[in-house]
Amino acid sequence: MNILKRWLALLLMVMLWLPVTSVAQRKISGTIQDKRTQEPLPGAVIALQGSTIGSIAGADGTFTISLLDTNIDPVFRVTCVGYRPLLLPLGAAYTLDVLLEQDQTQLDEVVVTGQGLSVSKRRLSTNVVSIGEKDIENQPSTRLDQLLQTQLPNAQIRLTGGQSGATSIIRSRGVNSAFLSSTPIIYVDGVRLDNLNTSTNLSLNLSGSRSQGTATSAIADIPVENIEKIEFINGGAATTLYGSDAANGVIQIITKKGGSEKTDVTFETRLGAQTPTNDFLYFKRTPELLLQNGFFQQYNLAINGGQGPFGYSFSGNYLNSQGTLIFNQNQNQRFDFRTGFRAGLGKKVTYESSFSFVRSNFRRVRNGNAGGYTGLWFTESGASLITGPGFNNRLDELNDTDFERIKAYAQRAEELQNNQTTINRFQTSQVFKYLPLSNLTVKGTAGLDYRVQRELGITTNEYLHHIGGNTTGQGSIANYDRKYLGLTLELNGQHEARWNQFSVLTTLGGQLFRNDDHQIEYRGDNIRDGAQTISLAATRSSNEYLAQVVNYGVYVQENIGYQDKLFIDVGLRGDGNSAFGKNIGVQYYPKVGFSYIPSVEKYFQPVQRVVSSAKIRANIGEAGNFPTPFANERTVQLVGFQNDQAAFFGQAGNADLRPEKTRTIEAGVELGFFKNRILLNTGFYHSLTRDALFVVPPAPSTGENNQLRNIGRILNRGFEINTTLIPVQTKELEVRVRFALNTLHNEVLSSGGAAPFNLNGFSARTIQTVVQEGYPIGFLRGNVGVFGPEGTLQSTTVQSYLGTTLPTLFGNLGLNVQYKSWAFFANADYQRGAYANSFDRQFRFNYGVDNEGVPQAEIDKNKRTNWLNFTNIFTEKTDFLKVRVIGVNYKVRPKLRDRRIRTLSVGFTAENPFNFATSSFDPEATISGAAQGQGGATTGGISYATYSVSRQFVGTLRIQF
């Protein structure tokens, strides 16, 4: 009986095995190259139509696909960022050598939009900017925002200071909110990331503010390595399907998930020097007191490979930047790694995952209006006259003996500072794609972003004694922990149907995300030097902040095409949010648009020698910004009083609190001239934010606190022009020039009767950036002094308009030259029309360093007592042109494929080499001292004791095995 069972089991195994093994497998291999240059295209994707079967080209452009012979007449689709997709019937071939043509217009490029599903650009009624793997590789960068700075034609990214990891201001199409930051939301592989889009409530007070100045950028700690593609989507109709917090646009980051059958190993090292940017310093001797040259080093190891339907990717990175402040006080050490994985689970299902971990440590010094000793305030603002023992504050006039005294004082004050920020960040994305039909894709995404930021500030008694003679033993240790947890869950589907000359692309999905932001402050005062924890402090105190928000939404979009040349786009998203008032319910965001490709029409043929391609697009749509969590709830405030609890009015609450809604109307034309050697993308937008959030003070008789209400209207409008010129294009030489120009008109049309309020400034007596009806958001408000014919102050008009902090025109430009194996690149950006106040100049006048443009007659009569009565004297235009990067690369490819080294490239890059500005101060370093009275909106506008971004001169060696 046992023998019979064994024979039956063996027979069953053979029967199950035979059908599988009887089907032969074909191994398809080949290369994917640029048709013009024959350069390999790593990262190009070749996939079987209507299936998950495919491969990704390796570093040398090679690929291998295992294919069952049951696939009858297979057709492959080959895609690569910046190239025209190609449909390729296989026939009986086992080898495919694919040549792709560059797609200058990028009409057929497939992009991620509509919550993570793919669509061809020609079908879109909006503009999407794509940055591919080749672009990222050709411009090495240590920070994501620096990489994007000159690559996004319709956005402005400004680095706000030279301390390591300092935050950046990102603006696209102006400022939509007086209450929230203009930073776009960020997705990595479909998972939302923390981007510090709201102000930090508890943090080290290093800049006279709890939220700005030396604030750390959450964007800066996203690893650049192992990124396959970045897409930027402007706010408005383009981001309708992203819902209640997408009014500022969306940045989509797609990471690598593996390569071809061969395993590619890449090692890259970047070594060089950092030097301080002294262009805007007043004293020639300031660098000798505070600044140094620092060493920069970065090492990266990346592995990409796969076998059959499986792919894997790994990237490990170490960075150590000494910085340019003495005693390495703005040193940055970072370690990160990222993994990617893909697996074909049968013919219909694909699984993709990514993990990343980042650990960064920043050292910081006191910056801006921190009180007491602050390096640049002490030197550049002339405060050395009143700080410490008091010095002659005209540094360049000091003799060697006096200068050595002030140098010893300043350097000891810098050395005794101990302020650190440590960040640990973990992010993961898990994605399943299911193709039940050849024209239907179902996608499920789950992931989280967990970011822990710890700030530590140790103030010793020795430091306090050194800067102010304190001997009372009041040293302190301050700790600030911020833990952010973001969870993303999403399920969507996309179906494409074709009937004769019509095609319909239907997208339907739902999304849920939850953000938890927990901040804790714990500090100890009156503590002995040498202590590292607050357990030894005589007094201890703590504080806590918690914000939680849950958003859930459903969206649908129909894209209807006719003859692949005319497309109608209709979409709607409905969102519920825990921050909405109880009377609000679901909020809806509609969109409608069209795109038309006239260059495919017969009537267009007579002009195609001149106008080789054309696209017309227009749309109208809405996106939102949801309010602060818990601002909708009515509360009772409880505090301690005489060892018991006392209750009083807390938050009044707002049952009608709803999101800000930005409705955008836009239209554009994309043209290619002379076989697309000249490309012009131009458009106009008109964005109106309704229900803008303002903090409204109640009537004093109510005894209630301020309450957030939807009462404002904000306008942004402008033109966007992006031009690419290719004057030379041969097999060996290509010259490409880019130029982008954007105009901006920003105005608060209505404040709903709310009084003007301070946004990012100081007191009304000094300088403020203000929100007021009829003016741009964050305009400069201060005292305007009028001098009489004799040169003395005649009158002062208080709290007057001094200029807008937002540029009326901005853009970027770039040059790329490729000759054989040589590549040269240079990128710059510019702005004009904005103003900022130099508080350093105002202090220098007050402390008698220089007259700073004030008539001598005024000084003779009133000394310097009126220094706050003519703030307009110290306000300047901040037009600038900044060259962000200049570099050259040389790539060597061994001719024999059996060599171990596939490619070797060497390069040299100069970052921030040149600055040209109309202002006497750095027009970007204008954020220190921001009070953030309304919440999170940031416009800059005040230059005050803030370091400029340093220069880097870095050599790069990259080896691919």
Coordinates of N, CA, C and O in Angstrom, one line a residue, residues 580-675:
F580 N -11.0 69.6 9.7 CA -12.1 70.4 9.2 C -13.1 70.5 10.4 O -13.2 69.6 11.3
G581 N -13.9 71.6 10.4 CA -15.0 71.8 11.3 C -16.1 70.8 11.2 O -16.3 70.3 10.1
K582 N -16.9 70.6 12.2 CA -17.9 69.6 12.2 C -19.0 69.9 11.2 O -19.8 69.0 10.8
N583 N -19.1 71.2 10.8 CA -20.2 71.6 9.9 C -19.8 71.5 8.4 O -20.6 71.8 7.5
I584 N -18.5 71.1 8.2 CA -18.0 71.2 6.8 C -18.2 69.9 6.0 O -18.7 70.0 4.9
G585 N -17.9 68.8 6.5 CA -18.1 67.6 5.7 C -17.0 67.4 4.6 O -15.9 67.9 4.8
V586 N -17.4 66.7 3.6 CA -16.4 66.4 2.5 C -16.2 67.7 1.7 O -17.2 68.4 1.3
Q587 N -15.0 67.9 1.3 CA -14.6 69.1 0.5 C -14.2 68.5 -0.9 O -13.4 67.5 -1.0
Y588 N -14.7 69.2 -2.0 CA -14.5 68.7 -3.3 C -13.5 69.6 -4.1 O -13.5 70.8 -3.9
Y589 N -12.7 68.9 -5.0 CA -11.7 69.6 -5.8 C -11.9 69.2 -7.2 O -11.5 68.1 -7.6
P590 N -12.6 70.0 -8.1 CA -12.8 69.6 -9.5 C -11.7 70.1 -10.4 O -11.0 71.1 -10.1
K591 N -11.6 69.6 -11.6 CA -10.7 70.0 -12.6 C -11.3 69.7 -14.0 O -12.0 68.7 -14.2
V592 N -11.0 70.5 -15.0 CA -11.3 70.2 -16.4 C -10.2 70.9 -17.2 O -9.8 72.0 -16.9
G593 N -9.8 70.2 -18.3 CA -8.8 70.8 -19.2 C -8.7 70.1 -20.5 O -9.4 69.0 -20.7
F594 N -8.0 70.6 -21.4 CA -7.8 70.0 -22.7 C -6.4 70.2 -23.2 O -5.7 71.1 -22.8
S595 N -6.0 69.3 -24.1 CA -4.7 69.5 -24.8 C -4.9 69.1 -26.3 O -5.7 68.2 -26.6
Y596 N -4.2 69.8 -27.1 CA -4.4 69.6 -28.6 C -3.0 69.6 -29.2 O -2.2 70.5 -28.9
I597 N -2.8 68.7 -30.1 CA -1.5 68.6 -30.8 C -1.7 68.9 -32.3 O -2.0 68.1 -33.1
P598 N -1.7 70.2 -32.7 CA -2.0 70.6 -34.1 C -0.9 70.1 -35.0 O -1.2 70.1 -36.3
S599 N 0.3 69.9 -34.6 CA 1.4 69.6 -35.5 C 1.2 68.2 -36.2 O 1.9 67.9 -37.1
V600 N 0.2 67.4 -35.8 CA 0.0 66.1 -36.5 C -1.1 66.3 -37.6 O -1.3 65.3 -38.3
E601 N -1.7 67.5 -37.7 CA -2.7 67.7 -38.7 C -2.1 67.9 -40.0 O -1.0 68.4 -40.2
K602 N -2.9 67.6 -41.1 CA -2.5 67.8 -42.5 C -2.3 69.3 -42.7 O -1.4 69.7 -43.5
Y603 N -3.2 70.2 -42.2 CA -3.1 71.6 -42.5 C -1.8 72.2 -41.9 O -1.4 73.3 -42.3
F604 N -1.1 71.5 -41.0 CA 0.1 72.0 -40.4 C 1.3 71.7 -41.2 O 2.4 72.3 -41.0
Q605 N 1.2 70.8 -42.1 CA 2.4 70.4 -42.9 C 3.1 71.5 -43.6 O 4.4 71.5 -43.7
P606 N 2.5 72.5 -44.2 CA 3.2 73.5 -44.9 C 4.2 74.3 -44.0 O 5.1 74.9 -44.5
V607 N 3.9 74.4 -42.7 CA 4.8 75.2 -41.8 C 5.7 74.3 -41.0 O 6.5 74.9 -40.2
Q608 N 5.7 73.0 -41.2 CA 6.5 72.1 -40.3 C 8.0 72.3 -40.5 O 8.8 71.9 -39.7
R609 N 8.4 72.9 -41.6 CA 9.9 73.1 -41.8 C 10.3 74.2 -40.8 O 11.5 74.1 -40.3
V610 N 9.4 75.0 -40.4 CA 9.8 76.0 -39.4 C 9.3 75.6 -38.0 O 10.0 75.5 -37.0
V611 N 8.0 75.3 -37.9 CA 7.4 74.9 -36.6 C 7.2 73.4 -36.7 O 6.2 72.9 -37.3
S612 N 8.1 72.7 -36.1 CA 8.1 71.2 -36.3 C 7.1 70.5 -35.3 O 6.7 69.4 -35.6
S613 N 6.8 71.1 -34.2 CA 5.9 70.5 -33.2 C 5.1 71.6 -32.5 O 5.6 72.7 -32.3
A614 N 3.9 71.2 -32.1 CA 3.1 72.2 -31.3 C 2.1 71.5 -30.4 O 1.5 70.5 -30.8
K615 N 1.8 72.1 -29.3 CA 0.8 71.6 -28.4 C 0.2 72.8 -27.7 O 0.9 73.7 -27.3
I616 N -1.1 72.8 -27.6 CA -1.9 73.8 -26.9 C -2.6 73.1 -25.7 O -3.2 72.0 -25.9
R617 N -2.6 73.8 -24.6 CA -3.2 73.2 -23.4 C -3.8 74.3 -22.6 O -3.4 75.5 -22.6
A618 N -4.9 73.9 -21.9 CA -5.6 74.9 -21.0 C -6.3 74.1 -19.9 O -6.8 72.9 -20.2
N619 N -6.5 74.6 -18.7 CA -7.3 73.9 -17.7 C -7.7 74.9 -16.6 O -7.2 76.0 -16.5
I620 N -8.6 74.4 -15.8 CA -9.1 75.1 -14.6 C -9.3 74.0 -13.6 O -9.8 72.9 -13.8
G621 N -8.8 74.2 -12.4 CA -8.9 73.2 -11.3 C -8.6 73.8 -9.9 O -8.2 75.0 -9.8
E622 N -8.9 73.0 -8.9 CA -8.7 73.5 -7.5 C -7.8 72.5 -6.8 O -7.8 71.3 -7.0
A623 N -7.0 73.0 -5.9 CA -6.3 72.2 -4.9 C -6.4 73.0 -3.6 O -6.8 74.1 -3.5
G624 N -6.0 72.3 -2.5 CA -6.2 72.9 -1.2 C -5.0 73.0 -0.2 O -3.9 72.4 -0.5
N625 N -5.2 73.6 0.9 CA -4.3 73.6 2.1 C -5.2 73.4 3.3 O -6.0 74.2 3.6
F626 N -5.0 72.3 4.0 CA -5.9 72.1 5.2 C -5.4 72.8 6.4 O -4.2 73.1 6.5
P627 N -6.2 73.2 7.3 CA -5.8 74.0 8.4 C -5.0 73.2 9.5 O -4.9 72.0 9.4
T628 N -4.6 74.0 10.5 CA -3.8 73.3 11.6 C -4.6 72.3 12.3 O -5.8 72.6 12.6
P629 N -4.1 71.2 12.6 CA -4.8 70.2 13.4 C -5.3 70.7 14.7 O -4.6 71.5 15.4
F630 N -6.5 70.4 15.1 CA -7.2 70.7 16.4 C -7.6 72.2 16.5 O -8.2 72.6 17.5
A631 N -7.3 73.0 15.4 CA -7.8 74.4 15.5 C -9.3 74.5 15.4 O -9.8 75.6 15.7
N632 N -9.9 73.5 15.0 CA -11.4 73.5 14.9 C -12.1 73.2 16.2 O -13.3 73.4 16.3
E633 N -11.4 72.8 17.2 CA -12.0 72.3 18.4 C -12.1 73.4 19.5 O -11.2 74.2 19.7
R634 N -13.2 73.4 20.2 CA -13.4 74.3 21.4 C -12.7 73.7 22.6 O -13.0 72.5 22.9
T635 N -11.9 74.4 23.3 CA -11.2 73.9 24.4 C -11.3 74.7 25.7 O -11.6 75.9 25.6
V636 N -11.0 74.1 26.8 CA -10.8 74.8 28.1 C -9.3 74.7 28.5 O -8.7 73.6 28.4
Q637 N -8.8 75.8 28.9 CA -7.4 75.9 29.2 C -7.2 75.6 30.7 O -7.9 76.2 31.5
L638 N -6.3 74.8 31.1 CA -6.0 74.5 32.5 C -4.5 74.7 32.8 O -3.7 74.3 32.0
V639 N -4.3 75.4 33.9 CA -2.9 75.7 34.3 C -2.8 75.5 35.8 O -3.8 75.5 36.5
G640 N -1.6 75.4 36.3 CA -1.4 75.3 37.7 C -1.4 76.6 38.4 O -0.9 77.6 37.9
F641 N -2.1 76.6 39.6 CA -2.1 77.9 40.4 C -2.2 77.5 41.8 O -3.1 76.8 42.2
Q642 N -1.2 77.8 42.6 CA -1.1 77.5 44.0 C -1.3 76.0 44.3 O -2.2 75.6 45.1
N643 N -0.6 75.2 43.5 CA -0.6 73.8 43.7 C -1.9 73.2 43.3 O -2.2 72.1 43.8
D644 N -2.7 73.8 42.5 CA -4.0 73.3 42.1 C -4.2 73.7 40.7 O -3.4 74.4 40.1
Q645 N -5.3 73.2 40.1 CA -5.6 73.6 38.7 C -6.6 74.7 38.6 O -7.5 74.8 39.4
A646 N -6.3 75.6 37.7 CA -7.2 76.7 37.4 C -7.6 76.6 35.9 O -6.8 76.4 35.1
A647 N -8.9 76.9 35.7 CA -9.5 76.8 34.3 C -9.9 78.2 33.8 O -10.3 79.0 34.6
F648 N -9.7 78.4 32.5 CA -10.1 79.6 31.9 C -10.4 79.3 30.4 O -10.2 78.2 30.0
F649 N -10.9 80.3 29.7 CA -11.2 80.1 28.3 C -9.9 79.7 27.5 O -8.8 80.2 27.7
G650 N -10.1 78.6 26.7 CA -9.0 78.2 25.9 C -9.3 78.6 24.4 O -9.5 79.8 24.2
Q651 N -9.3 77.7 23.5 CA -9.6 78.0 22.1 C -11.1 78.1 21.9 O -11.8 77.2 22.3
A652 N -11.5 79.1 21.2 CA -12.9 79.3 20.9 C -13.5 78.2 20.0 O -14.7 77.8 20.1
G653 N -12.7 77.6 19.1 CA -13.1 76.6 18.2 C -13.8 77.2 17.0 O -14.3 78.4 17.0
N654 N -13.9 76.4 15.9 CA -14.5 76.9 14.7 C -15.1 75.7 14.0 O -14.4 74.9 13.3
A655 N -16.4 75.6 14.1 CA -17.1 74.4 13.5 C -17.2 74.6 12.0 O -17.5 73.6 11.3
D656 N -16.9 75.8 11.5 CA -16.9 76.0 10.0 C -15.5 76.1 9.4 O -15.4 76.5 8.3
L657 N -14.5 75.6 10.1 CA -13.2 75.7 9.6 C -13.0 74.7 8.5 O -13.3 73.5 8.6
R658 N -12.5 75.2 7.4 CA -12.3 74.4 6.2 C -11.0 74.7 5.5 O -10.3 75.6 5.9
P659 N -10.6 73.9 4.5 CA -9.3 74.2 3.9 C -9.3 75.5 3.0 O -10.4 75.9 2.5
E660 N -8.1 76.0 2.8 CA -8.0 77.0 1.8 C -8.1 76.4 0.5 O -7.6 75.3 0.3
K661 N -8.8 77.0 -0.5 CA -8.9 76.4 -1.8 C -8.3 77.4 -2.8 O -8.7 78.5 -2.9
T662 N -7.4 76.9 -3.6 CA -6.8 77.7 -4.7 C -7.3 77.2 -6.0 O -7.0 76.1 -6.4
R663 N -8.0 78.1 -6.7 CA -8.5 77.8 -8.0 C -7.6 78.4 -9.1 O -7.3 79.6 -9.0
T664 N -7.1 77.6 -10.0 CA -6.1 78.1 -10.9 C -6.7 77.9 -12.3 O -7.1 76.8 -12.7
I665 N -6.6 79.0 -13.1 CA -6.9 78.9 -14.5 C -5.5 79.1 -15.3 O -4.8 80.1 -15.0
E666 N -5.2 78.2 -16.2 CA -4.0 78.3 -16.9 C -4.1 77.9 -18.3 O -5.0 77.1 -18.7
A667 N -3.2 78.5 -19.1 CA -3.2 78.1 -20.6 C -1.8 78.2 -21.0 O -1.0 79.0 -20.6
G668 N -1.4 77.3 -22.0 CA 0.0 77.3 -22.5 C 0.1 76.8 -23.9 O -0.8 76.1 -24.4
V669 N 1.2 77.1 -24.5 CA 1.6 76.7 -25.8 C 3.0 76.1 -25.8 O 3.9 76.7 -25.2
E670 N 3.2 74.9 -26.3 CA 4.5 74.3 -26.4 C 4.8 74.2 -27.9 O 4.1 73.5 -28.7
L671 N 5.9 74.8 -28.3 CA 6.3 74.9 -29.7 C 7.7 74.4 -29.9 O 8.6 74.6 -29.1
G672 N 8.0 73.7 -31.0 CA 9.3 73.3 -31.4 C 9.6 73.9 -32.8 O 8.8 73.7 -33.8
F673 N 10.7 74.5 -33.0 CA 11.1 75.1 -34.3 C 12.3 74.4 -34.9 O 13.2 74.0 -34.1
F674 N 12.3 74.4 -36.2 CA 13.5 73.9 -36.9 C 13.9 72.5 -36.4 O 15.0 72.3 -35.9
K675 N 13.0 71.5 -36.6 CA 13.2 70.2 -36.2 C 13.5 70.1 -34.7 O 14.4 69.3 -34.2

